[in-house]
Amino acid sequence: RDELLSGLMGADLIGFHTFDDVRHFISTATRIKSLKSVSNVLYYDQRMVEVDAFPMSIDFKKYDAMTGHPQTIRNLKKLDELVGDRKLIVSIDRLDYSKGILDRLHAFELFLTRHPEFREKVTLIQIIVPSRDKVEHYMALKEEINGLVSHINAQYSTFGWQPIQYFYRSFPIQMLSALYVKADIALVSPIRDGMNLVSKEFIASKKDNRGVLILSEMAGAAKELYDAIIINPHDREGVAAAIYDALTMPDEEQYRRMETMRQTVSQFDIHRWVRNFMNELTDLKSKQQIMSTRVITDQIQHQIFEKYDRASRRIIFLDYDGTLVPFSRNPELAVPDEGLRRLLRALARDKSNKIVLISGRKKDALQRWFADEKVDFVAEHGAWSRKWGEDWRLAENLSNDWFRDIEPLFQRFAERTPGALVEKKGYSLAWHFRNVDAELAEQRVYEMVSNLKYLVMEKNLQILQGDKVIEVKSIYVNKGMAAREYLLRDTYDFVLAIGDDHTDEDTFLAMPEDAVTIKVGTGLSAATYTLKSTQLVRAFLEQLCYSKRLAGE
């Protein structure tokens, strides 16, 4: 599975027939490959891979025009001789287990048993196009079909009538067109089918809007052709009842249903399918191009280093989780390593630098991890701040009285969601779902945010949706406000801000126009540049420390 998904991720655009297929694929990719997904976009190796529904169709005009072809008209006359004034049901499939042929034949037999009044008045033409008939299992299926058709015909045939006309062969399009025109019912009942174009060919051939489509809910076309009689192909009684309903359907209702379906198929034909697919691919390539221009190349990095070297007063804002260290399944395990400590010391050693760790972490964690480093702290998204060598300072207008209303909701959702946990900070609450099944997490996040919207109203609170976390905090504090205080208090000729998620966008927006802002990862951002991973961030900062030496000074 992993190798197959990796191969598919080499595409820029992956199209499926239905939205259900899109949803299942995204769920599989996020679960097995642990890929990040935003709406219908997957991020693989920092590339955008779009997954969308492009229901395939037919050349409507071709099948519509084929009904007037001279050979089609001649074939219609032959069908009239064969069928007479009997009602005609047509089914066309290739030989395959997925087509539900045996279930369909059993259902037709049940219909003849339940409704003897239709004996000698209806004929099923079953066409099976040869496919893999040299394979043992398919040979066995063919024999089983042959036996069942013979059984039904032997039981119900009369001197002048055979209930099933069975053909194991392919037919030219003019004969298929004649069958579609003549048929009162198209019975399309696969037990699994990506789209099934026979149903659309039948509709395109019905210029007079007469006829009924019975369509399996397991076919992709069922998501578009709502006016068909939709059936469960495993339910033989239901299929038998659908045949009866189709045969007795009033003409007015047939016309209404068929006219609507013909409009759908004609509007969304094969040409539009190709056009939609290619237009979407073109748009996606444009988005990828825009994103690639933001990647820090060697040339851009050299320009940043030159600007850094020329500056005499610098300030560097650094997020922690997802920026300096990768995310951990347990947030408490994302502790700094010795390499990160050495990097921060090297940056702080330059007297022209002010280093600010600006994080959503608790102040106690930052204090415990970096107490010996010459850095400033902004904790809990700006609720707490501490300049190097000074005491912690609490932002104004803060209260956590609202905890009593919000925390029970967080705990209740955590109890209902295996793998979720609640983190209680001084002035904010976080609901982590990094260890939750992706589909369940998506559902719970939607539920929780819907509930929170009502609870935070009139409480001056804000909902933050970060990377695998939902956090509620006061609207009076955010990383951007905290960063802006530094910029208003002093003047700097080099400003750098690096962060990875939604909470860091406030920081980017607070930066002056000439600042260097870097988003870690992909996706839309107010940052000027991107770096793919925490490893690249660390490498960038290490080279920044020694940029003068690297430039030969």
mmCIF file of N, CA and C in Angstrom, residues 92 125 148 152 159 167 191 209 294 309 398 458 467 494 543:
data_model
loop_
_atom_site.group_PDB
_atom_site.id
_atom_site.type_symbol
_atom_site.label_atom_id
_atom_site.label_comp_id
_atom_site.label_asym_id
_atom_site.label_seq_id
_atom_site.Cartn_x
_atom_site.Cartn_y
_atom_site.Cartn_z
ATOM 1 N N ILE A 92 -26.155 -4.587 -20.722
ATOM 2 C CA ILE A 92 -24.905 -4.774 -21.468
ATOM 3 C C ILE A 92 -23.744 -4.689 -20.487
ATOM 4 N N ILE A 125 -32.869 -8.643 -22.994
ATOM 5 C CA ILE A 125 -31.714 -8.905 -23.851
ATOM 6 C C ILE A 125 -30.452 -8.675 -23.012
ATOM 7 N N LEU A 148 -27.668 -20.529 -15.655
ATOM 8 C CA LEU A 148 -28.811 -19.814 -15.091
ATOM 9 C C LEU A 148 -29.749 -19.321 -16.187
ATOM 10 N N ILE A 152 -33.725 -20.418 -16.524
ATOM 11 C CA ILE A 152 -34.858 -19.482 -16.554
ATOM 12 C C ILE A 152 -35.656 -19.655 -17.845
ATOM 13 N N PHE A 159 -44.043 -21.305 -26.602
ATOM 14 C CA PHE A 159 -43.762 -21.617 -28.003
ATOM 15 C C PHE A 159 -43.268 -20.384 -28.776
ATOM 16 N N PHE A 167 -26.626 -12.995 -25.451
ATOM 17 C CA PHE A 167 -25.580 -12.914 -26.473
ATOM 18 C C PHE A 167 -24.220 -12.743 -25.796
ATOM 19 N N ILE A 191 -22.386 -4.626 -8.915
ATOM 20 C CA ILE A 191 -22.191 -4.597 -7.463
ATOM 21 C C ILE A 191 -21.043 -3.661 -7.097
ATOM 22 N N ASN A 209 -37.375 10.881 -25.067
ATOM 23 C CA ASN A 209 -37.546 10.908 -23.602
ATOM 24 C C ASN A 209 -38.396 9.752 -23.079
ATOM 25 N N ARG A 294 8.692 30.911 -3.716
ATOM 26 C CA ARG A 294 8.915 31.335 -2.333
ATOM 27 C C ARG A 294 9.952 30.483 -1.624
ATOM 28 N N ASP A 309 24.544 40.379 7.619
ATOM 29 C CA ASP A 309 25.904 40.818 7.919
ATOM 30 C C ASP A 309 26.018 42.340 8.000
ATOM 31 N N LEU A 398 -6.207 39.997 31.219
ATOM 32 C CA LEU A 398 -6.322 38.550 31.109
ATOM 33 C C LEU A 398 -7.022 37.952 32.317
ATOM 34 N N GLU A 458 -19.163 36.665 23.182
ATOM 35 C CA GLU A 458 -19.339 37.567 24.334
ATOM 36 C C GLU A 458 -18.360 37.270 25.457
ATOM 37 N N ASP A 467 -1.643 23.014 14.159
ATOM 38 C CA ASP A 467 -1.311 21.714 13.584
ATOM 39 C C ASP A 467 -1.700 20.629 14.583
ATOM 40 N N PHE A 494 17.517 44.583 10.967
ATOM 41 C CA PHE A 494 17.313 43.236 10.418
ATOM 42 C C PHE A 494 16.293 42.532 11.307
ATOM 43 N N GLN A 543 23.936 28.305 9.413
ATOM 44 C CA GLN A 543 24.709 29.047 8.416
ATOM 45 C C GLN A 543 24.616 30.546 8.657
#
